[in-house]
Amino acid sequence: QVQLAESGGGSVQAGGSLRLACAASDYAWRNKCMAWFRQVPGEERKAVVWIYAGGRFTRYVESVKGRFTISQDDAQKTMYLQMSSLRPDDTATYYCAARGALCDRPFGRHQYPFWGQGTQVTVSS
């Protein structure tokens, strides 16, 4: 059974930085069809960034472009999300998600069967 474990959340002031990590176990890491999502209470879980095609491609939502960077450590089977210039509207619970098969495009949240437990990010003004 694939397991994903996020870490690295916390509270920062606006303009600060955090790095989230998502450690994968029992996952076909070479496929690397993964994503970071975030959710605010009362709202839908929304994608932030996708990594796909075995890690060759990434795609960011417009609101985080230039501020967030996804990276990967193949040896540790860990995906990272470096978040800089954080804003109060980045406050959310952040989740990593994965599909088992190799994928050639990003997917919506319902198409990722594997999820971590989430990590809270709070940005104060």
Tab-separated table of C-alpha atoms in Angstrom:
chain	number	residue	atom	x	y	z
A	1	GLN	CA	0.000	0.000	0.000
A	2	VAL	CA	1.391	3.369	-1.036
A	3	GLN	CA	1.971	5.722	1.863
A	4	LEU	CA	2.702	9.426	1.675
A	5	ALA	CA	3.834	11.451	4.665
A	6	GLU	CA	4.028	15.247	4.607
A	7	SER	CA	6.108	17.322	6.949
A	8	GLY	CA	7.466	20.840	7.218
A	9	GLY	CA	4.356	22.903	7.806
A	10	GLY	CA	4.263	25.675	10.352
A	11	SER	CA	3.503	29.312	11.019
A	12	VAL	CA	5.382	32.152	9.366
A	13	GLN	CA	4.921	35.817	8.733
A	14	ALA	CA	4.096	37.150	5.309
A	15	GLY	CA	7.179	37.199	3.122
A	16	GLY	CA	8.673	34.191	4.866
A	17	SER	CA	9.543	30.744	3.563
A	18	LEU	CA	8.776	27.134	4.354
A	19	ARG	CA	9.777	23.858	2.774
A	20	LEU	CA	7.330	20.991	2.777
A	21	ALA	CA	8.384	17.398	2.261
A	22	CYS	CA	6.417	14.379	1.074
A	23	ALA	CA	8.073	11.037	1.716
A	24	ALA	CA	6.732	8.133	-0.316
A	25	SER	CA	6.872	4.464	0.557
A	26	ASP	CA	5.802	1.448	-1.490
A	27	TYR	CA	5.435	3.800	-4.455
A	28	ALA	CA	6.782	3.295	-7.974
A	29	TRP	CA	8.937	6.387	-7.650
A	30	ARG	CA	10.190	6.199	-11.237
A	31	ASN	CA	6.639	6.979	-12.409
A	32	LYS	CA	6.462	10.142	-10.347
A	33	CYS	CA	2.921	11.194	-11.092
A	34	MET	CA	2.415	13.429	-8.081
A	35	ALA	CA	1.062	16.759	-6.996
A	36	TRP	CA	0.692	19.189	-4.124
A	37	PHE	CA	-2.799	20.355	-3.253
A	38	ARG	CA	-4.035	22.722	-0.580
A	39	GLN	CA	-7.323	23.176	1.175
A	40	VAL	CA	-8.913	25.889	3.231
A	41	PRO	CA	-11.819	24.924	5.513
A	42	GLY	CA	-15.096	25.151	3.662
A	43	GLU	CA	-13.461	25.145	0.257
A	44	GLU	CA	-12.475	22.529	-2.272
A	45	ARG	CA	-9.018	21.007	-2.271
A	46	LYS	CA	-7.126	22.736	-5.064
A	47	ALA	CA	-3.979	21.871	-6.927
A	48	VAL	CA	-0.847	23.939	-6.422
A	49	VAL	CA	1.724	22.143	-8.552
A	50	TRP	CA	1.992	18.883	-10.482
A	51	ILE	CA	4.998	16.775	-11.373
A	52	TYR	CA	4.524	14.132	-14.032
A	53	ALA	CA	6.032	12.080	-16.840
A	54	GLY	CA	8.475	10.512	-14.449
A	55	GLY	CA	9.423	13.912	-13.082
A	56	ARG	CA	10.352	15.466	-16.408
A	57	PHE	CA	7.579	18.030	-16.342
A	58	THR	CA	6.066	20.316	-13.746
A	59	ARG	CA	3.155	22.700	-13.851
A	60	TYR	CA	2.283	25.424	-11.353
A	61	VAL	CA	-0.965	27.247	-10.804
A	62	GLU	CA	-0.675	30.922	-11.621
A	63	SER	CA	-0.933	32.157	-8.034
A	64	VAL	CA	2.270	30.409	-6.946
A	65	LYS	CA	4.436	30.809	-10.019
A	66	GLY	CA	7.764	32.367	-9.156
A	67	ARG	CA	7.220	31.760	-5.442
A	68	PHE	CA	6.912	27.982	-5.075
A	69	THR	CA	9.319	25.385	-6.416
A	70	ILE	CA	8.823	21.640	-6.541
A	71	SER	CA	11.824	19.353	-6.357
A	72	GLN	CA	12.588	15.724	-5.744
A	73	ASP	CA	15.172	13.540	-4.068
A	74	ASP	CA	15.170	10.235	-5.886
A	75	ALA	CA	17.409	8.525	-3.362
A	76	GLN	CA	15.076	9.440	-0.508
A	77	LYS	CA	11.878	9.090	-2.576
A	78	THR	CA	10.842	12.469	-1.303
A	79	MET	CA	9.129	15.359	-3.045
A	80	TYR	CA	9.642	18.865	-1.745
A	81	LEU	CA	7.735	22.103	-2.064
A	82	GLN	CA	9.840	25.166	-1.389
A	83	MET	CA	7.533	28.079	-0.661
A	84	SER	CA	8.882	31.620	-0.622
A	85	SER	CA	7.344	35.075	-0.429
A	86	LEU	CA	4.463	33.526	1.431
A	87	ARG	CA	1.219	35.471	1.667
A	88	PRO	CA	-1.712	35.153	4.063
A	89	ASP	CA	-3.809	33.646	1.282
A	90	ASP	CA	-1.350	30.742	1.126
A	91	THR	CA	-2.676	29.650	4.511
A	92	ALA	CA	-4.106	26.151	4.099
A	93	THR	CA	-3.570	22.506	4.802
A	94	TYR	CA	-1.188	21.170	2.184
A	95	TYR	CA	-1.445	17.623	0.881
A	96	CYS	CA	0.706	15.572	-1.416
A	97	ALA	CA	-0.970	13.153	-3.788
A	98	ALA	CA	0.145	10.401	-6.135
A	99	ARG	CA	-1.021	8.107	-8.894
A	100	GLY	CA	0.602	4.740	-9.288
A	101	ALA	CA	0.930	4.680	-13.055
A	102	LEU	CA	3.158	6.786	-15.251
A	103	CYS	CA	1.228	9.841	-16.399
A	104	ASP	CA	1.767	12.277	-19.209
A	105	ARG	CA	-0.314	15.161	-17.859
A	106	PRO	CA	-1.640	16.714	-14.650
A	107	PHE	CA	-4.844	15.345	-13.162
A	108	GLY	CA	-7.668	16.637	-11.010
A	109	ARG	CA	-7.862	15.808	-7.335
A	110	HIS	CA	-10.319	12.947	-7.802
A	111	GLN	CA	-7.854	11.106	-9.991
A	112	TYR	CA	-5.144	10.746	-7.367
A	113	PRO	CA	-5.825	7.660	-5.255
A	114	PHE	CA	-3.033	8.162	-2.746
A	115	TRP	CA	-2.878	11.044	-0.270
A	116	GLY	CA	-0.854	12.112	2.693
A	117	GLN	CA	-2.370	13.235	5.968
A	118	GLY	CA	-1.747	16.918	5.302
A	119	THR	CA	0.402	19.560	6.944
A	120	GLN	CA	-0.820	22.967	8.077
A	121	VAL	CA	0.719	26.167	6.751
A	122	THR	CA	-0.299	29.411	8.411
A	123	VAL	CA	0.904	32.767	7.108
A	124	SER	CA	0.224	35.834	9.220
A	125	SER	CA	0.198	39.401	7.989
